[in-house]
GROMACS .gro file of C-alpha atoms in nm:
model
  329
    1MET     CA    1  11.833  16.773   2.804
    2SER     CA    2  12.171  16.947   2.803
    3VAL     CA    3  12.286  17.163   3.093
    4ASP     CA    4  12.392  17.423   2.832
    5GLU     CA    5  12.044  17.454   2.681
    6VAL     CA    6  11.872  17.774   2.801
    7VAL     CA    7  11.509  17.731   2.901
    8CYS     CA    8  11.303  18.051   2.929
    9LEU     CA    9  11.028  18.030   3.191
   10PRO     CA   10  10.746  18.268   3.297
   11ARG     CA   11  10.797  18.517   3.576
   12LEU     CA   12  10.696  18.400   3.924
   13SER     CA   13  10.465  18.682   4.033
   14ARG     CA   14  10.264  18.502   4.302
   15VAL     CA   15  10.411  18.269   4.566
   16ALA     CA   16  10.211  18.093   4.839
   17VAL     CA   17  10.370  17.991   5.170
   18CYS     CA   18  10.140  17.743   5.345
   19GLY     CA   19  10.161  17.618   5.704
   20GLY     CA   20   9.938  17.392   5.911
   21THR     CA   21   9.839  17.150   5.634
   22HIS     CA   22   9.887  16.903   5.918
   23GLY     CA   23   9.761  17.084   6.226
   24ASN     CA   24  10.015  16.945   6.473
   25GLU     CA   25  10.325  17.027   6.265
   26LEU     CA   26  10.391  17.352   6.440
   27SER     CA   27  10.697  17.511   6.275
   28GLY     CA   28  10.494  17.604   5.967
   29VAL     CA   29  10.196  17.708   6.178
   30TYR     CA   30  10.396  17.957   6.383
   31LEU     CA   31  10.601  18.078   6.086
   32VAL     CA   32  10.291  18.164   5.880
   33ARG     CA   33  10.126  18.323   6.186
   34GLU     CA   34  10.436  18.540   6.226
   35LEU     CA   35  10.420  18.645   5.861
   36LEU     CA   36  10.050  18.732   5.894
   37LYS     CA   37  10.112  18.974   6.183
   38VAL     CA   38  10.212  19.261   5.959
   39LYS     CA   39  10.077  19.385   5.628
   40LYS     CA   40  10.403  19.309   5.455
   41GLY     CA   41  10.562  19.006   5.619
   42VAL     CA   42  10.933  19.023   5.696
   43MET     CA   43  10.989  18.777   5.412
   44GLU     CA   44  10.778  18.949   5.150
   45LYS     CA   45  11.005  19.079   4.878
   46GLU     CA   46  10.979  19.371   4.642
   47GLU     CA   47  11.205  19.421   4.343
   48GLU     CA   48  11.463  19.694   4.388
   49GLN     CA   49  11.376  19.863   4.058
   50GLU     CA   50  11.054  20.059   4.085
   51GLU     CA   51  10.935  19.968   3.735
   52GLU     CA   52  10.936  19.597   3.812
   53GLU     CA   53  10.626  19.425   3.947
   54PRO     CA   54  10.658  19.340   4.320
   55LEU     CA   55  10.644  18.978   4.427
   56SER     CA   56  10.314  18.887   4.591
   57VAL     CA   57  10.350  18.639   4.879
   58LEU     CA   58  10.030  18.472   5.001
   59LYS     CA   59  10.050  18.340   5.357
   60VAL     CA   60   9.803  18.058   5.414
   61LEU     CA   61   9.704  17.857   5.724
   62SER     CA   62   9.587  17.547   5.543
   63ASN     CA   63   9.391  17.345   5.800
   64PRO     CA   64   9.251  17.580   6.070
   65ARG     CA   65   9.031  17.322   6.245
   66ALA     CA   66   9.313  17.070   6.282
   67MET     CA   67   9.540  17.349   6.409
   68GLN     CA   68   9.284  17.446   6.674
   69GLN     CA   69   9.278  17.086   6.796
   70CYS     CA   70   9.654  17.038   6.747
   71ARG     CA   71   9.582  16.725   6.543
   72ARG     CA   72   9.723  16.605   6.211
   73TYR     CA   73   9.373  16.622   6.061
   74VAL     CA   74   9.009  16.631   6.166
   75ASP     CA   75   8.849  16.373   5.934
   76THR     CA   76   9.109  16.271   5.676
   77ASP     CA   77   9.460  16.366   5.565
   78LEU     CA   78   9.434  16.701   5.384
   79ASN     CA   79   9.748  16.626   5.184
   80ARG     CA   80   9.568  16.332   5.020
   81CYS     CA   81   9.276  16.547   4.900
   82PHE     CA   82   9.433  16.726   4.604
   83THR     CA   83   9.383  16.476   4.324
   84HIS     CA   84   9.175  16.599   4.030
   85ALA     CA   85   8.909  16.341   4.117
   86THR     CA   86   8.873  16.472   4.473
   87LEU     CA   87   8.881  16.838   4.375
   88ASN     CA   88   8.631  16.808   4.088
   89GLY     CA   89   8.416  16.507   4.177
   90LEU     CA   90   8.054  16.517   4.292
   91THR     CA   91   7.987  16.487   4.665
   92SER     CA   92   7.688  16.353   4.852
   93GLY     CA   93   7.604  16.295   5.216
   94THR     CA   94   7.848  16.398   5.488
   95VAL     CA   95   8.168  16.534   5.334
   96PRO     CA   96   8.496  16.517   5.535
   97TYR     CA   97   8.614  16.860   5.647
   98GLU     CA   98   8.951  16.825   5.473
   99MET     CA   99   8.780  16.752   5.142
  100ILE     CA  100   8.582  17.074   5.175
  101ARG     CA  101   8.899  17.261   5.275
  102SER     CA  102   9.097  17.121   4.980
  103ARG     CA  103   8.840  17.267   4.742
  104GLU     CA  104   8.859  17.602   4.921
  105LEU     CA  105   9.237  17.599   4.889
  106ASN     CA  106   9.213  17.499   4.523
  107ALA     CA  107   8.985  17.798   4.461
  108MET     CA  108   9.226  18.024   4.651
  109LEU     CA  109   9.554  17.899   4.502
  110GLY     CA  110   9.448  17.727   4.181
  111PRO     CA  111   9.251  17.605   4.008
  112LYS     CA  112   9.493  17.315   3.975
  113GLY     CA  113   9.626  17.285   3.622
  114ARG     CA  114   9.485  17.622   3.509
  115SER     CA  115   9.658  17.943   3.407
  116GLY     CA  116   9.514  18.134   3.703
  117ALA     CA  117   9.693  17.919   3.963
  118VAL     CA  118   9.965  18.074   4.179
  119ASP     CA  119  10.311  18.042   4.030
  120LEU     CA  120  10.477  17.862   4.322
  121VAL     CA  121  10.351  17.686   4.636
  122CYS     CA  122  10.582  17.615   4.931
  123ASP     CA  123  10.403  17.383   5.176
  124LEU     CA  124  10.565  17.364   5.521
  125HIS     CA  125  10.587  17.037   5.717
  126ASN     CA  126  10.760  16.873   6.013
  127THR     CA  127  10.858  16.511   6.061
  128THR     CA  128  10.958  16.312   6.367
  129ALA     CA  129  11.218  16.138   6.148
  130ASN     CA  130  11.579  16.254   6.135
  131MET     CA  131  11.553  16.390   5.781
  132GLY     CA  132  11.705  16.734   5.828
  133LEU     CA  133  11.581  16.972   5.557
  134CYS     CA  134  11.407  16.764   5.291
  135LEU     CA  135  11.240  16.917   4.987
  136ILE     CA  136  10.962  16.708   4.835
  137ALA     CA  137  10.877  16.781   4.472
  138TYR     CA  138  10.575  16.704   4.259
  139SER     CA  139  10.802  16.623   3.963
  140ASP     CA  140  11.171  16.567   3.891
  141CYS     CA  141  11.144  16.774   3.572
  142ASP     CA  142  11.026  17.097   3.736
  143TRP     CA  143  11.328  17.313   3.657
  144ILE     CA  144  11.211  17.596   3.886
  145CYS     CA  145  11.195  17.367   4.191
  146LEU     CA  146  11.523  17.190   4.112
  147HIS     CA  147  11.707  17.522   4.080
  148ILE     CA  148  11.554  17.637   4.411
  149PHE     CA  149  11.678  17.312   4.567
  150ARG     CA  150  12.027  17.375   4.436
  151HIS     CA  151  12.017  17.731   4.575
  152LEU     CA  152  11.915  17.602   4.918
  153GLN     CA  153  12.194  17.348   4.911
  154ALA     CA  154  12.440  17.631   4.971
  155SER     CA  155  12.294  17.682   5.320
  156ALA     CA  156  12.172  17.338   5.427
  157ASN     CA  157  12.187  16.972   5.336
  158PHE     CA  158  11.869  16.858   5.169
  159SER     CA  159  11.712  16.574   4.976
  160ASN     CA  160  11.444  16.566   4.709
  161LYS     CA  161  11.168  16.318   4.642
  162GLU     CA  162  10.840  16.317   4.450
  163SER     CA  163  10.490  16.373   4.593
  164TYR     CA  164  10.121  16.449   4.524
  165SER     CA  165   9.995  16.703   4.777
  166LEU     CA  166   9.894  17.066   4.835
  167ASP     CA  167  10.210  17.188   4.657
  168SER     CA  168  10.075  17.034   4.333
  169VAL     CA  169   9.797  17.298   4.314
  170GLY     CA  170  10.030  17.575   4.188
  171LYS     CA  171  10.213  17.588   3.855
  172HIS     CA  172  10.524  17.487   4.052
  173GLY     CA  173  10.539  17.356   4.406
  174PHE     CA  174  10.725  17.166   4.673
  175ALA     CA  175  10.695  17.070   5.037
  176MET     CA  176  10.964  17.173   5.283
  177GLU     CA  177  10.991  16.892   5.538
  178ILE     CA  178  11.213  16.949   5.843
  179GLY     CA  179  11.290  16.718   6.133
  180PRO     CA  180  11.328  16.571   6.377
  181GLN     CA  181  11.058  16.749   6.573
  182PRO     CA  182  10.782  16.586   6.780
  183HIS     CA  183  10.430  16.662   6.658
  184GLY     CA  184  10.252  16.915   6.877
  185VAL     CA  185  10.586  17.075   6.970
  186VAL     CA  186  10.787  17.361   6.821
  187ARG     CA  187  11.167  17.353   6.853
  188SER     CA  188  11.353  17.681   6.804
  189ASN     CA  189  11.632  17.531   6.591
  190VAL     CA  190  11.385  17.359   6.357
  191TYR     CA  191  11.168  17.673   6.331
  192THR     CA  192  11.478  17.881   6.254
  193ALA     CA  193  11.590  17.636   5.984
  194MET     CA  194  11.247  17.650   5.823
  195LYS     CA  195  11.239  18.031   5.836
  196ALA     CA  196  11.583  18.047   5.672
  197GLY     CA  197  11.476  17.797   5.406
  198VAL     CA  198  11.169  18.002   5.315
  199GLN     CA  199  11.379  18.319   5.304
  200HIS     CA  200  11.633  18.159   5.070
  201MET     CA  201  11.349  18.040   4.848
  202LEU     CA  202  11.203  18.390   4.822
  203ASP     CA  203  11.550  18.534   4.756
  204TRP     CA  204  11.592  18.293   4.466
  205VAL     CA  205  11.253  18.391   4.320
  206CYS     CA  206  11.355  18.757   4.328
  207PHE     CA  207  11.687  18.678   4.160
  208PHE     CA  208  11.503  18.482   3.891
  209ASN     CA  209  11.244  18.756   3.831
  210SER     CA  210  11.518  19.019   3.797
  211GLY     CA  211  11.672  18.832   3.503
  212THR     CA  212  11.951  18.633   3.668
  213LEU     CA  213  12.074  18.345   3.451
  214PHE     CA  214  12.095  18.019   3.649
  215GLU     CA  215  12.348  17.780   3.501
  216GLY     CA  216  12.247  17.418   3.451
  217GLU     CA  217  12.417  17.119   3.608
  218SER     CA  218  12.345  16.772   3.745
  219VAL     CA  219  12.181  16.725   4.086
  220ASP     CA  220  12.116  16.415   4.296
  221VAL     CA  221  11.755  16.333   4.381
  222PHE     CA  222  11.585  16.048   4.567
  223THR     CA  223  11.290  15.877   4.399
  224MET     CA  224  11.061  15.677   4.626
  225ILE     CA  225  11.053  15.306   4.537
  226LYS     CA  226  10.841  15.144   4.809
  227HIS     CA  227  10.717  15.152   5.167
  228ILE     CA  228  10.801  14.891   5.430
  229ASP     CA  229  10.556  14.806   5.709
  230TYR     CA  230  10.646  14.685   6.057
  231PRO     CA  231  10.645  14.309   6.115
  232ARG     CA  232  10.300  14.212   6.246
  233ASP     CA  233  10.124  13.928   6.422
  234SER     CA  234   9.927  13.739   6.157
  235GLU     CA  235   9.614  13.723   6.373
  236THR     CA  236   9.603  14.043   6.579
  237ARG     CA  237   9.791  14.263   6.325
  238ASN     CA  238   9.979  14.418   6.619
  239ILE     CA  239  10.338  14.512   6.539
  240THR     CA  240  10.597  14.268   6.671
  241ALA     CA  241  10.918  14.468   6.618
  242ALA     CA  242  11.062  14.820   6.620
  243VAL     CA  243  11.311  14.985   6.384
  244HIS     CA  244  11.655  14.844   6.461
  245PRO     CA  245  11.885  15.075   6.665
  246HIS     CA  246  12.148  15.059   6.388
  247LEU     CA  247  11.895  15.201   6.140
  248GLN     CA  248  11.712  15.450   6.361
  249ASP     CA  249  11.791  15.816   6.273
  250ARG     CA  250  11.989  15.717   5.960
  251ASP     CA  251  11.754  15.873   5.706
  252PHE     CA  252  11.906  15.898   5.355
  253CYS     CA  253  12.202  15.676   5.453
  254PRO     CA  254  12.237  15.369   5.226
  255LEU     CA  255  12.067  15.050   5.345
  256HIS     CA  256  12.244  14.743   5.207
  257PRO     CA  257  12.109  14.387   5.175
  258GLU     CA  258  12.143  14.202   5.507
  259ASP     CA  259  12.178  14.526   5.709
  260PRO     CA  260  11.972  14.525   6.033
  261LEU     CA  261  11.619  14.649   5.965
  262PHE     CA  262  11.400  14.560   6.267
  263GLN     CA  263  11.450  14.427   6.617
  264THR     CA  264  11.166  14.211   6.747
  265PHE     CA  265  11.030  14.264   7.096
  266SER     CA  266  11.187  13.930   7.189
  267GLY     CA  267  11.529  14.058   7.078
  268GLU     CA  268  11.574  13.899   6.733
  269THR     CA  269  11.735  14.103   6.452
  270LEU     CA  270  11.546  14.105   6.121
  271ARG     CA  271  11.757  14.202   5.818
  272TYR     CA  272  11.687  14.387   5.495
  273LYS     CA  273  11.627  14.132   5.218
  274GLY     CA  274  11.635  14.365   4.918
  275ASN     CA  275  11.840  14.303   4.606
  276GLU     CA  276  12.014  14.641   4.596
  277PRO     CA  277  12.121  14.922   4.829
  278LEU     CA  278  11.844  15.178   4.874
  279TYR     CA  279  11.804  15.493   5.084
  280PRO     CA  280  11.556  15.490   5.375
  281PHE     CA  281  11.365  15.802   5.480
  282PHE     CA  282  11.071  15.884   5.708
  283ILE     CA  283  11.223  15.621   5.937
  284ASN     CA  284  10.984  15.551   6.226
  285GLU     CA  285  10.771  15.856   6.144
  286CYS     CA  286  10.505  15.892   6.414
  287ALA     CA  287  10.226  15.990   6.174
  288TYR     CA  288  10.280  15.685   5.952
  289TYR     CA  289  10.199  15.420   6.215
  290GLU     CA  290   9.833  15.448   6.114
  291LYS     CA  291   9.932  15.407   5.748
  292GLY     CA  292  10.130  15.089   5.812
  293ILE     CA  293  10.462  15.246   5.710
  294ALA     CA  294  10.778  15.192   5.916
  295LEU     CA  295  10.998  15.360   5.655
  296SER     CA  296  11.014  15.438   5.286
  297LEU     CA  297  11.294  15.340   5.048
  298ALA     CA  298  11.429  15.552   4.765
  299ARG     CA  299  11.672  15.509   4.480
  300LYS     CA  300  11.932  15.784   4.441
  301ARG     CA  301  11.987  15.912   4.090
  302ARG     CA  302  12.126  16.208   3.906
  303VAL     CA  303  11.903  16.451   3.715
  304VAL     CA  304  12.034  16.698   3.458
  305ILE     CA  305  11.877  17.043   3.495
  306PRO     CA  306  11.917  17.301   3.217
  307THR     CA  307  12.019  17.664   3.237
  308ILE     CA  308  11.712  17.882   3.296
  309ARG     CA  309  11.616  18.249   3.285
  310VAL     CA  310  11.293  18.449   3.308
  311GLN     CA  311  11.103  18.515   2.987
  312THR     CA  312  11.119  18.856   2.825
  313GLU     CA  313  10.795  19.057   2.798
  314GLN     CA  314  10.751  18.942   2.438
  315GLU     CA  315  10.808  18.578   2.533
  316GLN     CA  316  10.571  18.611   2.828
  317ALA     CA  317  10.296  18.757   2.607
  318ALA     CA  318  10.334  18.469   2.361
  319HIS     CA  319  10.323  18.220   2.648
  320VAL     CA  320  10.000  18.371   2.790
  321GLN     CA  321   9.835  18.359   2.449
  322GLU     CA  322   9.939  17.993   2.408
  323LEU     CA  323   9.791  17.901   2.748
  324ALA     CA  324   9.465  18.082   2.666
  325SER     CA  325   9.436  17.890   2.340
  326GLU     CA  326   9.493  17.558   2.517
  327GLU     CA  327   9.224  17.630   2.777
  328GLU     CA  328   8.971  17.721   2.504
  329GLU     CA  329   9.020  17.383   2.333
   0.00000   0.00000   0.00000
């Protein structure tokens, strides 16, 4: 697709800002709580022209039970409960709390894949890894999200990768991941960065809804290739090494073949044996020890995003009629 091609997209009338999907990632928890204190949160935007429809911002605390216990989850990871099979499948016996909650959230923000879903979901997360402000997208062809990413780039360094999670419930969605911050802790600088990121996102939505034309260009994204586990004892499955000091805290810096990867507890250096330079992220993430992930590796590539603008009323009406016809089939 050419950067000069103009793509007309529907207005973004409803935006959801979700915190506490993981109950011990506290920046999003406290930010959403702050927004819920007043009828119109400090970040809720209304168009300047009276005849234009105001932007509706839903503030959602995604996993209340995990938040109360300051735990990542109660029974299972909520962010792994938003596949169509989980949301629509039959249940029997004891159902994990997060599975029940995912269906509640799907009813509130979705249904996933249907015309009644919210227009944009921004799901707020923290990481113990040194990833700065990282924006995780459901797709690398979501022009709305990629233009939001480019807008945020003016105020902070960020990276983009693909994901299947709560943000996939809306018509468009992404996760805002900020670190490093220990789980169960809130750091003022990380909270402030997240608050600014959400504000810039809402500003962009208002610009888009008012008719601003956003020029197309190429942007760099990171596509996840694979996960790497810690070295382990073949019998006990205990880990036998930690992330090497030369790699620690170097998220999104290139990792070349033969670069130090792990340091065993006896002091030996284990090197990266890949065939090409890749980009590590979520390095030594605390929450991923249980998943057997020491770090993930991504390939950096360039994506062409087209020029976009909001649809006119006539184009919007035609789009709504097309969606209704598709859902009747």
